[in-house]
PDB file of C-alpha atoms in Angstrom:
ATOM      1  CA  MET P  22      85.718  82.582  99.439  1.00  0.00           C
ATOM      2  CA  ASN P  23      88.550  84.959  98.552  1.00  0.00           C
ATOM      3  CA  MET P  24      91.008  85.887 101.270  1.00  0.00           C
ATOM      4  CA  SER P  25      93.931  88.307 101.414  1.00  0.00           C
ATOM      5  CA  THR P  26      97.253  86.946 100.215  1.00  0.00           C
ATOM      6  CA  GLN P  27     100.798  88.128 100.684  1.00  0.00           C
ATOM      7  CA  ALA P  28     101.997  87.989  97.079  1.00  0.00           C
ATOM      8  CA  GLU P  29     105.584  89.181  96.796  1.00  0.00           C
ATOM      9  CA  VAL P  30     105.919  92.576  95.166  1.00  0.00           C
ATOM     10  CA  PRO P  31     108.098  92.230  92.051  1.00  0.00           C
ATOM     11  CA  GLY P  32     111.352  94.160  91.756  1.00  0.00           C
ATOM     12  CA  GLU P  33     114.937  94.175  92.951  1.00  0.00           C
ATOM     13  CA  ALA P  34     115.632  94.250  96.672  1.00  0.00           C
ATOM     14  CA  THR P  35     116.305  97.681  98.192  1.00  0.00           C
ATOM     15  CA  THR P  36     120.009  98.443  97.924  1.00  0.00           C
ATOM     16  CA  THR P  37     122.265  99.891 100.598  1.00  0.00           C
ATOM     17  CA  GLY P  38     122.545 103.077  98.540  1.00  0.00           C
ATOM     18  CA  THR P  39     118.793 103.575  98.511  1.00  0.00           C
ATOM     19  CA  SER P  40     118.573 102.934 102.248  1.00  0.00           C
ATOM     20  CA  LEU P  41     121.302 105.511 102.938  1.00  0.00           C
ATOM     21  CA  LEU P  42     119.545 108.041 100.707  1.00  0.00           C
ATOM     22  CA  GLU P  43     116.267 107.479 102.559  1.00  0.00           C
ATOM     23  CA  THR P  44     118.049 107.968 105.881  1.00  0.00           C
ATOM     24  CA  ALA P  45     119.564 111.227 104.666  1.00  0.00           C
ATOM     25  CA  THR P  46     116.341 112.668 103.266  1.00  0.00           C
ATOM     26  CA  SER P  47     114.369 111.657 106.369  1.00  0.00           C
ATOM     27  CA  ALA P  48     116.768 113.708 108.486  1.00  0.00           C
ATOM     28  CA  ILE P  49     116.383 116.774 106.258  1.00  0.00           C
ATOM     29  CA  GLN P  50     112.790 116.833 105.046  1.00  0.00           C
ATOM     30  CA  GLY P  51     109.578 117.326 106.962  1.00  0.00           C
ATOM     31  CA  PHE P  52     106.727 114.819 106.701  1.00  0.00           C
ATOM     32  CA  HIS P  53     104.031 116.924 108.296  1.00  0.00           C
ATOM     33  CA  PRO P  54     100.967 115.233 106.723  1.00  0.00           C
ATOM     34  CA  LEU P  55     102.196 111.858 107.957  1.00  0.00           C
ATOM     35  CA  GLY P  56     102.936 113.385 111.351  1.00  0.00           C
ATOM     36  CA  LYS P  57      99.199 113.996 111.786  1.00  0.00           C
ATOM     37  CA  ILE P  58      98.468 110.257 111.733  1.00  0.00           C
ATOM     38  CA  HIS P  59      97.451 109.502 115.294  1.00  0.00           C
ATOM     39  CA  GLN P  60      95.719 106.146 115.349  1.00  0.00           C
ATOM     40  CA  HIS P  61      95.584 102.658 113.867  1.00  0.00           C
ATOM     41  CA  LEU P  62      92.151 101.158 113.218  1.00  0.00           C
ATOM     42  CA  CYS P  63      91.587  97.611 112.024  1.00  0.00           C
ATOM     43  CA  ALA P  64      88.375  96.794 110.154  1.00  0.00           C
ATOM     44  CA  PHE P  65      87.075  94.921 107.114  1.00  0.00           C
ATOM     45  CA  HIS P  66      85.884  96.109 103.707  1.00  0.00           C
ATOM     46  CA  PHE P  67      84.118  94.333 100.880  1.00  0.00           C
ATOM     47  CA  TYR P  68      83.878  95.274  97.222  1.00  0.00           C
ATOM     48  CA  SER P  69      80.690  97.279  96.801  1.00  0.00           C
ATOM     49  CA  TYR P  70      79.432  94.995  94.037  1.00  0.00           C
ATOM     50  CA  ASP P  71      80.576  91.694  95.626  1.00  0.00           C
ATOM     51  CA  MET P  72      80.200  91.051  99.355  1.00  0.00           C
ATOM     52  CA  SER P  73      81.998  87.712  99.012  1.00  0.00           C
ATOM     53  CA  ARG P  74      85.292  89.588  98.511  1.00  0.00           C
ATOM     54  CA  GLN P  75      86.150  90.663 102.063  1.00  0.00           C
ATOM     55  CA  VAL P  76      89.478  92.255 102.929  1.00  0.00           C
ATOM     56  CA  GLU P  77      91.175  93.053 106.221  1.00  0.00           C
ATOM     57  CA  ALA P  78      92.031  96.757 106.208  1.00  0.00           C
ATOM     58  CA  HIS P  79      94.449  98.547 108.523  1.00  0.00           C
ATOM     59  CA  HIS P  80      93.678 102.268 108.691  1.00  0.00           C
ATOM     60  CA  PHE P  81      96.302 104.788 109.764  1.00  0.00           C
ATOM     61  CA  CYS P  82      94.308 107.965 110.371  1.00  0.00           C
ATOM     62  CA  GLY P  83      94.720 111.643 111.131  1.00  0.00           C
ATOM     63  CA  CYS P  84      92.074 114.231 111.954  1.00  0.00           C
ATOM     64  CA  GLN P  85      91.602 117.256 109.722  1.00  0.00           C
ATOM     65  CA  ASN P  86      89.224 118.607 112.361  1.00  0.00           C
ATOM     66  CA  GLU P  87      86.486 117.300 114.672  1.00  0.00           C
ATOM     67  CA  GLU P  88      84.274 116.376 111.721  1.00  0.00           C
ATOM     68  CA  MET P  89      86.709 114.815 109.258  1.00  0.00           C
ATOM     69  CA  ARG P  90      89.585 112.381 109.378  1.00  0.00           C
ATOM     70  CA  GLN P  91      91.524 110.781 106.541  1.00  0.00           C
ATOM     71  CA  CYS P  92      93.166 107.367 106.516  1.00  0.00           C
ATOM     72  CA  LEU P  93      95.859 105.509 104.617  1.00  0.00           C
ATOM     73  CA  ILE P  94      94.858 101.841 104.302  1.00  0.00           C
ATOM     74  CA  TYR P  95      97.400  99.007 104.367  1.00  0.00           C
ATOM     75  CA  ASP P  96      96.955  95.250 104.157  1.00  0.00           C
ATOM     76  CA  SER P  97      98.721  94.738 107.499  1.00  0.00           C
ATOM     77  CA  PRO P  98     100.399  96.704 110.294  1.00  0.00           C
ATOM     78  CA  ASN P  99     103.825  95.314 109.378  1.00  0.00           C
ATOM     79  CA  ALA P 100     106.768  97.326 108.074  1.00  0.00           C
ATOM     80  CA  ASP P 101     106.477  95.745 104.606  1.00  0.00           C
ATOM     81  CA  ALA P 102     102.702  96.364 104.372  1.00  0.00           C
ATOM     82  CA  ARG P 103     101.239  97.374 101.029  1.00  0.00           C
ATOM     83  CA  LEU P 104      99.297 100.634 100.673  1.00  0.00           C
ATOM     84  CA  ILE P 105      96.008  99.388  99.227  1.00  0.00           C
ATOM     85  CA  GLY P 106      93.546 102.255  99.620  1.00  0.00           C
ATOM     86  CA  LEU P 107      92.263 105.452 101.184  1.00  0.00           C
ATOM     87  CA  GLU P 108      89.288 106.308 103.360  1.00  0.00           C
ATOM     88  CA  TYR P 109      87.681 109.606 104.302  1.00  0.00           C
ATOM     89  CA  ILE P 110      85.543 109.685 107.453  1.00  0.00           C
ATOM     90  CA  ILE P 111      83.068 112.511 108.030  1.00  0.00           C
ATOM     91  CA  SER P 112      80.457 113.483 110.592  1.00  0.00           C
ATOM     92  CA  GLU P 113      76.731 113.077 110.090  1.00  0.00           C
ATOM     93  CA  ASN P 114      76.463 116.857 109.701  1.00  0.00           C
ATOM     94  CA  LEU P 115      78.866 116.859 106.741  1.00  0.00           C
ATOM     95  CA  PHE P 116      77.309 113.748 105.233  1.00  0.00           C
ATOM     96  CA  LEU P 117      73.884 115.397 105.154  1.00  0.00           C
ATOM     97  CA  THR P 118      75.288 118.249 103.042  1.00  0.00           C
ATOM     98  CA  LEU P 119      76.294 115.852 100.235  1.00  0.00           C
ATOM     99  CA  PRO P 120      74.254 115.536  97.021  1.00  0.00           C
ATOM    100  CA  ASP P 121      72.025 112.462  97.026  1.00  0.00           C
ATOM    101  CA  GLU P 122      74.035 110.781  94.278  1.00  0.00           C
ATOM    102  CA  GLU P 123      77.181 111.228  96.355  1.00  0.00           C
ATOM    103  CA  LYS P 124      75.612 109.801  99.524  1.00  0.00           C
ATOM    104  CA  ARG P 125      75.405 106.353  97.855  1.00  0.00           C
ATOM    105  CA  LEU P 126      79.210 106.149  97.843  1.00  0.00           C
ATOM    106  CA  TRP P 127      79.515 106.423 101.632  1.00  0.00           C
ATOM    107  CA  HIS P 128      78.996 103.703 104.236  1.00  0.00           C
ATOM    108  CA  SER P 129      77.897 103.872 107.854  1.00  0.00           C
ATOM    109  CA  HIS P 130      80.134 102.779 110.741  1.00  0.00           C
ATOM    110  CA  LEU P 131      77.497 101.998 113.370  1.00  0.00           C
ATOM    111  CA  TYR P 132      77.420  98.208 112.966  1.00  0.00           C
ATOM    112  CA  GLU P 133      81.200  97.920 112.555  1.00  0.00           C
ATOM    113  CA  VAL P 134      81.765  99.703 115.835  1.00  0.00           C
ATOM    114  CA  LYS P 135      79.006  98.135 117.936  1.00  0.00           C
ATOM    115  CA  SER P 136      79.806  94.600 116.743  1.00  0.00           C
ATOM    116  CA  GLY P 137      83.441  94.987 117.801  1.00  0.00           C
ATOM    117  CA  ILE P 138      84.901  94.225 114.362  1.00  0.00           C
ATOM    118  CA  LEU P 139      86.329  97.752 114.122  1.00  0.00           C
ATOM    119  CA  PHE P 140      88.964  98.163 116.808  1.00  0.00           C
ATOM    120  CA  LEU P 141      92.248  99.862 117.699  1.00  0.00           C
ATOM    121  CA  PRO P 142      94.930  97.152 118.017  1.00  0.00           C
ATOM    122  CA  GLY P 143      96.785  97.239 121.314  1.00  0.00           C
ATOM    123  CA  VAL P 144      94.680 100.023 122.837  1.00  0.00           C
ATOM    124  CA  PRO P 145      92.832  99.211 126.094  1.00  0.00           C
ATOM    125  CA  GLY P 146      89.067  98.898 125.674  1.00  0.00           C
ATOM    126  CA  PRO P 147      88.036 101.914 127.804  1.00  0.00           C
ATOM    127  CA  ILE P 148      90.364 104.201 125.828  1.00  0.00           C
ATOM    128  CA  GLN P 149      89.194 102.783 122.483  1.00  0.00           C
ATOM    129  CA  ARG P 150      85.574 103.338 123.343  1.00  0.00           C
ATOM    130  CA  GLN P 151      86.079 107.047 124.012  1.00  0.00           C
ATOM    131  CA  ASP P 152      86.902 107.548 120.336  1.00  0.00           C
ATOM    132  CA  LEU P 153      84.627 104.856 118.893  1.00  0.00           C
ATOM    133  CA  GLU P 154      81.625 106.568 120.498  1.00  0.00           C
ATOM    134  CA  LYS P 155      82.282 109.271 117.867  1.00  0.00           C
ATOM    135  CA  VAL P 156      83.168 106.933 115.006  1.00  0.00           C
ATOM    136  CA  CYS P 157      79.893 105.013 115.239  1.00  0.00           C
ATOM    137  CA  LYS P 158      78.053 108.218 114.276  1.00  0.00           C
ATOM    138  CA  THR P 159      80.155 108.822 111.143  1.00  0.00           C
ATOM    139  CA  TYR P 160      80.196 107.833 107.476  1.00  0.00           C
ATOM    140  CA  GLY P 161      83.163 106.706 105.395  1.00  0.00           C
ATOM    141  CA  LYS P 162      84.085 106.728 101.713  1.00  0.00           C
ATOM    142  CA  VAL P 163      86.789 104.262 100.734  1.00  0.00           C
ATOM    143  CA  TYR P 164      88.502 103.157  97.553  1.00  0.00           C
ATOM    144  CA  HIS P 165      90.953 100.288  97.195  1.00  0.00           C
ATOM    145  CA  PHE P 166      93.578 100.460  94.464  1.00  0.00           C
ATOM    146  CA  TRP P 167      95.214  97.070  95.042  1.00  0.00           C
ATOM    147  CA  GLN P 168      93.064  93.947  94.769  1.00  0.00           C
ATOM    148  CA  ILE P 169      95.098  91.868  97.182  1.00  0.00           C
ATOM    149  CA  ASP P 170      92.348  89.265  97.583  1.00  0.00           C
ATOM    150  CA  LYS P 171      93.016  88.241  93.962  1.00  0.00           C
ATOM    151  CA  GLY P 172      96.705  87.758  94.678  1.00  0.00           C
ATOM    152  CA  ASP P 173      97.774  90.663  92.451  1.00  0.00           C
ATOM    153  CA  SER P 174     101.457  91.479  92.932  1.00  0.00           C
ATOM    154  CA  LEU P 175     100.904  95.074  91.798  1.00  0.00           C
ATOM    155  CA  PRO P 176      97.939  97.498  92.028  1.00  0.00           C
ATOM    156  CA  LEU P 177      96.095  96.561  88.838  1.00  0.00           C
ATOM    157  CA  GLY P 178      92.831  97.800  87.351  1.00  0.00           C
ATOM    158  CA  GLU P 179      90.530 100.646  88.284  1.00  0.00           C
ATOM    159  CA  PRO P 180      90.090 101.943  91.851  1.00  0.00           C
ATOM    160  CA  GLN P 181      87.220 100.036  93.439  1.00  0.00           C
ATOM    161  CA  LEU P 182      84.597 101.456  95.771  1.00  0.00           C
ATOM    162  CA  MET P 183      84.401  99.484  98.999  1.00  0.00           C
ATOM    163  CA  MET P 184      81.694  99.148 101.642  1.00  0.00           C
ATOM    164  CA  ALA P 185      81.422  97.909 105.227  1.00  0.00           C
ATOM    165  CA  VAL P 186      79.183  95.260 106.762  1.00  0.00           C
ATOM    166  CA  THR P 187      75.946  96.497 108.330  1.00  0.00           C
ATOM    167  CA  ARG P 188      74.443  93.481 110.099  1.00  0.00           C
ATOM    168  CA  ASP P 189      75.135  90.056 111.577  1.00  0.00           C
ATOM    169  CA  GLY P 190      75.798  87.170 109.227  1.00  0.00           C
ATOM    170  CA  GLN P 191      77.654  89.161 106.571  1.00  0.00           C
ATOM    171  CA  MET P 192      81.235  88.660 107.771  1.00  0.00           C
ATOM    172  CA  TYR P 193      83.149  85.436 107.218  1.00  0.00           C
ATOM    173  CA  GLN P 194      83.767  83.899 110.620  1.00  0.00           C
ATOM    174  CA  ASP P 195      87.219  82.582 109.764  1.00  0.00           C
ATOM    175  CA  LEU P 196      88.395  86.148 109.070  1.00  0.00           C
ATOM    176  CA  LEU P 197      87.097  87.275 112.439  1.00  0.00           C
ATOM    177  CA  LYS P 198      88.673  84.339 114.270  1.00  0.00           C
ATOM    178  CA  SER P 199      91.993  85.056 112.586  1.00  0.00           C
ATOM    179  CA  VAL P 200      91.915  88.638 113.840  1.00  0.00           C
ATOM    180  CA  GLU P 201      90.985  87.534 117.346  1.00  0.00           C
ATOM    181  CA  GLN P 202      93.929  85.135 117.457  1.00  0.00           C
ATOM    182  CA  ARG P 203      96.508  87.514 115.997  1.00  0.00           C
ATOM    183  CA  PHE P 204      95.541  90.555 118.063  1.00  0.00           C
ATOM    184  CA  GLY P 205      94.455  88.799 121.257  1.00  0.00           C
ATOM    185  CA  ILE P 206      90.929  90.238 121.344  1.00  0.00           C
ATOM    186  CA  GLU P 207      87.464  88.893 122.104  1.00  0.00           C
ATOM    187  CA  LEU P 208      84.961  90.387 119.682  1.00  0.00           C
ATOM    188  CA  GLU P 209      81.885  89.122 121.514  1.00  0.00           C
ATOM    189  CA  LYS P 210      83.085  90.616 124.787  1.00  0.00           C
ATOM    190  CA  GLU P 211      83.771  93.936 123.121  1.00  0.00           C
ATOM    191  CA  ARG P 212      80.353  93.875 121.459  1.00  0.00           C
ATOM    192  CA  LYS P 213      78.747  93.725 124.899  1.00  0.00           C
ATOM    193  CA  ASN P 214      80.941  96.566 126.135  1.00  0.00           C
ATOM    194  CA  ARG P 215      79.706  98.754 123.270  1.00  0.00           C
ATOM    195  CA  GLU P 216      75.978  98.088 123.573  1.00  0.00           C
ATOM    196  CA  TYR P 217      75.376 101.573 124.986  1.00  0.00           C
ATOM    197  CA  MET P 218      76.728 103.349 121.892  1.00  0.00           C
ATOM    198  CA  THR P 219      74.393 105.130 119.513  1.00  0.00           C
ATOM    199  CA  GLY P 220      74.571 105.935 115.810  1.00  0.00           C
ATOM    200  CA  PRO P 221      73.798 109.055 113.766  1.00  0.00           C
ATOM    201  CA  GLN P 222      71.246 111.348 115.353  1.00  0.00           C
ATOM    202  CA  HIS P 223      68.893 110.987 112.376  1.00  0.00           C
ATOM    203  CA  GLY P 224      69.499 107.268 111.941  1.00  0.00           C
ATOM    204  CA  ILE P 225      71.485 105.691 109.120  1.00  0.00           C
ATOM    205  CA  HIS P 226      70.562 107.506 105.933  1.00  0.00           C
ATOM    206  CA  PRO P 227      68.701 105.283 103.423  1.00  0.00           C
ATOM    207  CA  LEU P 228      70.994 106.375 100.576  1.00  0.00           C
ATOM    208  CA  ALA P 229      74.164 105.372 102.440  1.00  0.00           C
ATOM    209  CA  ASN P 230      75.765 101.950 101.982  1.00  0.00           C
ATOM    210  CA  GLY P 231      75.107 102.067  98.245  1.00  0.00           C
ATOM    211  CA  GLY P 232      71.434 102.611  98.901  1.00  0.00           C
ATOM    212  CA  GLY P 233      71.317  98.872  99.587  1.00  0.00           C
ATOM    213  CA  LYS P 234      72.484  98.098  96.043  1.00  0.00           C
ATOM    214  CA  GLY P 235      75.866  97.219  94.579  1.00  0.00           C
ATOM    215  CA  ILE P 236      77.979  99.903  92.917  1.00  0.00           C
ATOM    216  CA  LYS P 237      80.847  98.944  90.643  1.00  0.00           C
ATOM    217  CA  THR P 238      83.552 101.307  89.437  1.00  0.00           C
ATOM    218  CA  VAL P 239      84.139 100.861  85.691  1.00  0.00           C
ATOM    219  CA  LEU P 240      86.117 102.765  83.091  1.00  0.00           C
ATOM    220  CA  ARG P 241      84.556 103.699  79.768  1.00  0.00           C
ATOM    221  CA  GLU P 242      85.214 106.068  76.874  1.00  0.00           C
ATOM    222  CA  VAL P 243      82.873 108.941  76.024  1.00  0.00           C
ATOM    223  CA  PRO P 244      82.956 111.606  73.263  1.00  0.00           C
ATOM    224  CA  CYS P 245      85.036 114.617  74.271  1.00  0.00           C
ATOM    225  CA  CYS P 246      85.842 117.999  72.784  1.00  0.00           C
ATOM    226  CA  ALA P 247      83.749 117.346  69.678  1.00  0.00           C
ATOM    227  CA  ASP P 248      84.144 120.913  68.411  1.00  0.00           C
ATOM    228  CA  ALA P 249      87.925 120.639  68.361  1.00  0.00           C
ATOM    229  CA  ASN P 250      88.281 117.014  67.362  1.00  0.00           C
ATOM    230  CA  PRO P 251      85.248 114.868  66.476  1.00  0.00           C
ATOM    231  CA  ASP P 252      87.248 111.703  67.076  1.00  0.00           C
ATOM    232  CA  ALA P 253      88.484 112.668  70.549  1.00  0.00           C
ATOM    233  CA  THR P 254      87.393 110.581  73.515  1.00  0.00           C
ATOM    234  CA  ALA P 255      87.922 110.773  77.255  1.00  0.00           C
ATOM    235  CA  ARG P 256      88.151 107.891  79.696  1.00  0.00           C
ATOM    236  CA  ILE P 257      86.004 108.428  82.770  1.00  0.00           C
ATOM    237  CA  PHE P 258      85.036 106.434  85.845  1.00  0.00           C
ATOM    238  CA  VAL P 259      81.323 105.731  86.223  1.00  0.00           C
TER     239      VAL P 259
END
């Protein structure tokens, strides 16, 4: 089983000059998009084509409106955390407007929420549940750019589509126990507290979660601009 590692990022240590420059620019510039981040969610993702590769994912999210939020994903909540991916979370209403081919790229959140494995660190249960009642009805689309479970010290390779677990028996228990110990939570207790929650009004769409099949992001070359240059190619993700 592959687990997240904390490989040291290569490069020289941050100098005093850089730190002073960052302090100066932070006092002058506005960081309005980051200012919209309002919550920290902890959950787990697995590579869409390989459920054995499970990664702890810390989401720092902001709402665009009542039906969409966007999240920066880090490998931990610590100050030196690595930015490893992005997730977009949308309502059932928005999900149903997507083309069928696009729906396969999105995963449901119902099981994650009701099982307790998606939680807000440090937030009291009753307050968490007010928001998670909404989240369990949503769908998410997430890509990871840094394959930390392989021990990569830099973000190598193509962006990889990730999915979320949808039933009991899929998650590695040692990952769950580690989270319980580090964040002082009881997943089984929280599962019982969330039994009343309900998912999407129309049920989980059959095309969501990869349509039940693995999807792997690969890069390949295809003919491009043949009229201008017969030898030209373009690299696309498929």
